[in-house]
Amino acid sequence: MNTTEKAGHIGRKISKIRELRGMKQEALAMAIGVSQQTVSNIENSETVEETVLQKVADALEVTVEGIKNFSEEAVLNIIGNTYNVDNSSAVNYGCTFNPLDKVIALFEEKEKLYERLLKAEQDKVAYLERLMAK
């Protein structure tokens, strides 16, 4: 984390947002209709014209205010608070069940269904035998 970064450096904020979006400078350049070198210059500029900033914001699918108020620390806080590797947290993005347990449960359910079907067939055979005996 770069603590020497100036709080109002719009170009660096654009660069960070672009990187978080997984976008290369060339793709952003094509989206706003400029060269890759121009995007590089924008990202190295401390201030950016409002019209250019609006085009960049549209291309990055964020608001102009989102760029101006972007904070790398806030992003890291959000990631740190929502992603948790251990299964003890209330927010869990990992697998919450053991697939083998599901397979065993399905097998047991199938076995019970087979037993009920077998019992129904035995009852039917017994009923037909009683009818024939009369």
PDB file of C-alpha atoms in Angstrom:
ATOM      1  CA  MET A   1       0.000   0.000   0.000  1.00  0.00           C
ATOM      2  CA  ASN A   2       1.451   3.337  -1.056  1.00  0.00           C
ATOM      3  CA  THR A   3       0.999   5.831   1.764  1.00  0.00           C
ATOM      4  CA  THR A   4       2.797   8.612  -0.114  1.00  0.00           C
ATOM      5  CA  GLU A   5       0.050   8.727  -2.748  1.00  0.00           C
ATOM      6  CA  LYS A   6      -1.705  12.084  -2.852  1.00  0.00           C
ATOM      7  CA  ALA A   7      -5.354  11.980  -1.830  1.00  0.00           C
ATOM      8  CA  GLY A   8      -6.536  14.043  -4.815  1.00  0.00           C
ATOM      9  CA  HIS A   9      -4.491  12.404  -7.597  1.00  0.00           C
ATOM     10  CA  ILE A  10      -7.312  11.564 -10.012  1.00  0.00           C
ATOM     11  CA  GLY A  11      -5.023   9.821 -12.509  1.00  0.00           C
ATOM     12  CA  ARG A  12      -3.846   7.266  -9.945  1.00  0.00           C
ATOM     13  CA  LYS A  13      -7.423   6.653  -8.879  1.00  0.00           C
ATOM     14  CA  ILE A  14      -8.403   6.001 -12.506  1.00  0.00           C
ATOM     15  CA  SER A  15      -5.448   3.616 -12.837  1.00  0.00           C
ATOM     16  CA  LYS A  16      -6.422   1.668  -9.691  1.00  0.00           C
ATOM     17  CA  ILE A  17     -10.084   1.390 -10.721  1.00  0.00           C
ATOM     18  CA  ARG A  18      -9.069   0.278 -14.218  1.00  0.00           C
ATOM     19  CA  GLU A  19      -6.784  -2.390 -12.745  1.00  0.00           C
ATOM     20  CA  LEU A  20      -9.492  -3.578 -10.332  1.00  0.00           C
ATOM     21  CA  ARG A  21     -11.865  -3.901 -13.297  1.00  0.00           C
ATOM     22  CA  GLY A  22      -9.264  -6.052 -15.070  1.00  0.00           C
ATOM     23  CA  MET A  23      -9.014  -3.596 -17.949  1.00  0.00           C
ATOM     24  CA  LYS A  24      -5.821  -2.752 -19.829  1.00  0.00           C
ATOM     25  CA  GLN A  25      -4.901   0.781 -20.892  1.00  0.00           C
ATOM     26  CA  GLU A  26      -5.482  -0.195 -24.525  1.00  0.00           C
ATOM     27  CA  ALA A  27      -9.063  -1.280 -23.790  1.00  0.00           C
ATOM     28  CA  LEU A  28      -9.805   1.950 -21.908  1.00  0.00           C
ATOM     29  CA  ALA A  29      -8.235   3.939 -24.741  1.00  0.00           C
ATOM     30  CA  MET A  30     -10.493   2.239 -27.301  1.00  0.00           C
ATOM     31  CA  ALA A  31     -13.554   2.790 -25.095  1.00  0.00           C
ATOM     32  CA  ILE A  32     -12.979   6.536 -24.812  1.00  0.00           C
ATOM     33  CA  GLY A  33     -11.581   7.013 -28.329  1.00  0.00           C
ATOM     34  CA  VAL A  34      -7.999   7.995 -27.579  1.00  0.00           C
ATOM     35  CA  SER A  35      -4.566   6.396 -27.816  1.00  0.00           C
ATOM     36  CA  GLN A  36      -2.995   4.206 -25.152  1.00  0.00           C
ATOM     37  CA  GLN A  37      -0.378   6.920 -24.619  1.00  0.00           C
ATOM     38  CA  THR A  38      -3.159   9.411 -23.850  1.00  0.00           C
ATOM     39  CA  VAL A  39      -4.591   7.053 -21.226  1.00  0.00           C
ATOM     40  CA  SER A  40      -1.100   6.752 -19.738  1.00  0.00           C
ATOM     41  CA  ASN A  41      -0.861  10.549 -19.613  1.00  0.00           C
ATOM     42  CA  ILE A  42      -4.314  10.782 -17.981  1.00  0.00           C
ATOM     43  CA  GLU A  43      -3.281   8.251 -15.336  1.00  0.00           C
ATOM     44  CA  ASN A  44      -0.122  10.249 -14.606  1.00  0.00           C
ATOM     45  CA  SER A  45      -2.051  13.531 -14.292  1.00  0.00           C
ATOM     46  CA  GLU A  46      -3.051  14.897 -10.911  1.00  0.00           C
ATOM     47  CA  THR A  47      -6.144  16.546 -12.401  1.00  0.00           C
ATOM     48  CA  VAL A  48      -8.334  15.560 -15.339  1.00  0.00           C
ATOM     49  CA  GLU A  49     -10.836  17.677 -17.297  1.00  0.00           C
ATOM     50  CA  GLU A  50     -14.470  16.994 -16.391  1.00  0.00           C
ATOM     51  CA  THR A  51     -15.412  15.928 -19.937  1.00  0.00           C
ATOM     52  CA  VAL A  52     -12.557  13.421 -20.096  1.00  0.00           C
ATOM     53  CA  LEU A  53     -13.325  12.260 -16.558  1.00  0.00           C
ATOM     54  CA  GLN A  54     -16.949  11.620 -17.543  1.00  0.00           C
ATOM     55  CA  LYS A  55     -15.867   9.524 -20.563  1.00  0.00           C
ATOM     56  CA  VAL A  56     -13.455   7.526 -18.390  1.00  0.00           C
ATOM     57  CA  ALA A  57     -16.134   7.015 -15.723  1.00  0.00           C
ATOM     58  CA  ASP A  58     -18.588   5.729 -18.342  1.00  0.00           C
ATOM     59  CA  ALA A  59     -15.978   3.366 -19.793  1.00  0.00           C
ATOM     60  CA  LEU A  60     -15.105   2.026 -16.321  1.00  0.00           C
ATOM     61  CA  GLU A  61     -18.819   1.771 -15.441  1.00  0.00           C
ATOM     62  CA  VAL A  62     -18.473   3.983 -12.361  1.00  0.00           C
ATOM     63  CA  THR A  63     -19.602   7.496 -11.518  1.00  0.00           C
ATOM     64  CA  VAL A  64     -17.392  10.562 -11.617  1.00  0.00           C
ATOM     65  CA  GLU A  65     -17.940  10.863  -7.853  1.00  0.00           C
ATOM     66  CA  GLY A  66     -16.846   7.245  -7.504  1.00  0.00           C
ATOM     67  CA  ILE A  67     -13.532   8.100  -9.152  1.00  0.00           C
ATOM     68  CA  LYS A  68     -13.080  11.290  -7.133  1.00  0.00           C
ATOM     69  CA  ASN A  69     -13.880   9.555  -3.832  1.00  0.00           C
ATOM     70  CA  PHE A  70     -12.049   6.303  -4.583  1.00  0.00           C
ATOM     71  CA  SER A  71      -9.975   5.009  -1.694  1.00  0.00           C
ATOM     72  CA  GLU A  72      -7.754   1.965  -1.991  1.00  0.00           C
ATOM     73  CA  GLU A  73      -7.913   1.524   1.786  1.00  0.00           C
ATOM     74  CA  ALA A  74     -11.727   1.338   1.639  1.00  0.00           C
ATOM     75  CA  VAL A  75     -11.560  -1.333  -1.070  1.00  0.00           C
ATOM     76  CA  LEU A  76      -9.095  -3.375   0.981  1.00  0.00           C
ATOM     77  CA  ASN A  77     -11.316  -2.958   4.050  1.00  0.00           C
ATOM     78  CA  ILE A  78     -14.347  -4.237   2.153  1.00  0.00           C
ATOM     79  CA  ILE A  79     -12.413  -7.214   0.814  1.00  0.00           C
ATOM     80  CA  GLY A  80     -10.936  -7.946   4.233  1.00  0.00           C
ATOM     81  CA  ASN A  81     -14.306  -7.759   5.950  1.00  0.00           C
ATOM     82  CA  THR A  82     -16.275  -9.862   3.465  1.00  0.00           C
ATOM     83  CA  TYR A  83     -13.814 -12.579   2.477  1.00  0.00           C
ATOM     84  CA  ASN A  84     -13.081 -15.095   5.189  1.00  0.00           C
ATOM     85  CA  VAL A  85     -11.296 -18.399   4.671  1.00  0.00           C
ATOM     86  CA  ASP A  86     -12.396 -20.144   7.863  1.00  0.00           C
ATOM     87  CA  ASN A  87     -15.919 -21.517   8.141  1.00  0.00           C
ATOM     88  CA  SER A  88     -16.636 -19.863  11.500  1.00  0.00           C
ATOM     89  CA  SER A  89     -17.867 -16.563  10.085  1.00  0.00           C
ATOM     90  CA  ALA A  90     -21.474 -15.704   9.276  1.00  0.00           C
ATOM     91  CA  VAL A  91     -20.451 -14.648   5.761  1.00  0.00           C
ATOM     92  CA  ASN A  92     -19.063 -17.693   4.026  1.00  0.00           C
ATOM     93  CA  TYR A  93     -18.310 -17.826   0.337  1.00  0.00           C
ATOM     94  CA  GLY A  94     -16.773 -21.301   0.449  1.00  0.00           C
ATOM     95  CA  CYS A  95     -18.484 -24.638   0.010  1.00  0.00           C
ATOM     96  CA  THR A  96     -20.860 -25.132   2.937  1.00  0.00           C
ATOM     97  CA  PHE A  97     -21.423 -28.860   2.526  1.00  0.00           C
ATOM     98  CA  ASN A  98     -19.419 -31.982   1.904  1.00  0.00           C
ATOM     99  CA  PRO A  99     -20.310 -33.427  -1.519  1.00  0.00           C
ATOM    100  CA  LEU A 100     -19.753 -36.977  -0.222  1.00  0.00           C
ATOM    101  CA  ASP A 101     -22.368 -36.397   2.474  1.00  0.00           C
ATOM    102  CA  LYS A 102     -24.825 -35.444  -0.271  1.00  0.00           C
ATOM    103  CA  VAL A 103     -23.996 -38.609  -2.263  1.00  0.00           C
ATOM    104  CA  ILE A 104     -24.513 -40.780   0.831  1.00  0.00           C
ATOM    105  CA  ALA A 105     -27.825 -39.050   1.614  1.00  0.00           C
ATOM    106  CA  LEU A 106     -29.035 -39.616  -1.960  1.00  0.00           C
ATOM    107  CA  PHE A 107     -28.007 -43.273  -1.808  1.00  0.00           C
ATOM    108  CA  GLU A 108     -29.897 -43.765   1.470  1.00  0.00           C
ATOM    109  CA  GLU A 109     -32.955 -42.039   0.012  1.00  0.00           C
ATOM    110  CA  LYS A 110     -32.801 -44.303  -3.040  1.00  0.00           C
ATOM    111  CA  GLU A 111     -32.502 -47.361  -0.779  1.00  0.00           C
ATOM    112  CA  LYS A 112     -35.607 -46.340   1.213  1.00  0.00           C
ATOM    113  CA  LEU A 113     -37.549 -45.746  -1.996  1.00  0.00           C
ATOM    114  CA  TYR A 114     -36.548 -49.198  -3.276  1.00  0.00           C
ATOM    115  CA  GLU A 115     -37.680 -50.805   0.002  1.00  0.00           C
ATOM    116  CA  ARG A 116     -41.073 -49.027  -0.192  1.00  0.00           C
ATOM    117  CA  LEU A 117     -41.498 -50.151  -3.803  1.00  0.00           C
ATOM    118  CA  LEU A 118     -40.579 -53.733  -2.890  1.00  0.00           C
ATOM    119  CA  LYS A 119     -43.093 -53.693   0.012  1.00  0.00           C
ATOM    120  CA  ALA A 120     -45.822 -52.370  -2.313  1.00  0.00           C
ATOM    121  CA  GLU A 121     -45.123 -55.173  -4.804  1.00  0.00           C
ATOM    122  CA  GLN A 122     -45.202 -57.788  -2.021  1.00  0.00           C
ATOM    123  CA  ASP A 123     -48.544 -56.409  -0.792  1.00  0.00           C
ATOM    124  CA  LYS A 124     -49.905 -56.541  -4.339  1.00  0.00           C
ATOM    125  CA  VAL A 125     -48.788 -60.158  -4.777  1.00  0.00           C
ATOM    126  CA  ALA A 126     -50.340 -61.132  -1.428  1.00  0.00           C
ATOM    127  CA  TYR A 127     -53.621 -59.441  -2.409  1.00  0.00           C
ATOM    128  CA  LEU A 128     -53.713 -61.235  -5.768  1.00  0.00           C
ATOM    129  CA  GLU A 129     -52.994 -64.590  -4.077  1.00  0.00           C
ATOM    130  CA  ARG A 130     -55.908 -64.029  -1.692  1.00  0.00           C
ATOM    131  CA  LEU A 131     -58.189 -63.245  -4.645  1.00  0.00           C
ATOM    132  CA  MET A 132     -57.149 -66.395  -6.454  1.00  0.00           C
ATOM    133  CA  ALA A 133     -57.664 -68.538  -3.341  1.00  0.00           C
ATOM    134  CA  LYS A 134     -61.356 -67.571  -3.086  1.00  0.00           C
TER     135      LYS A 134
END
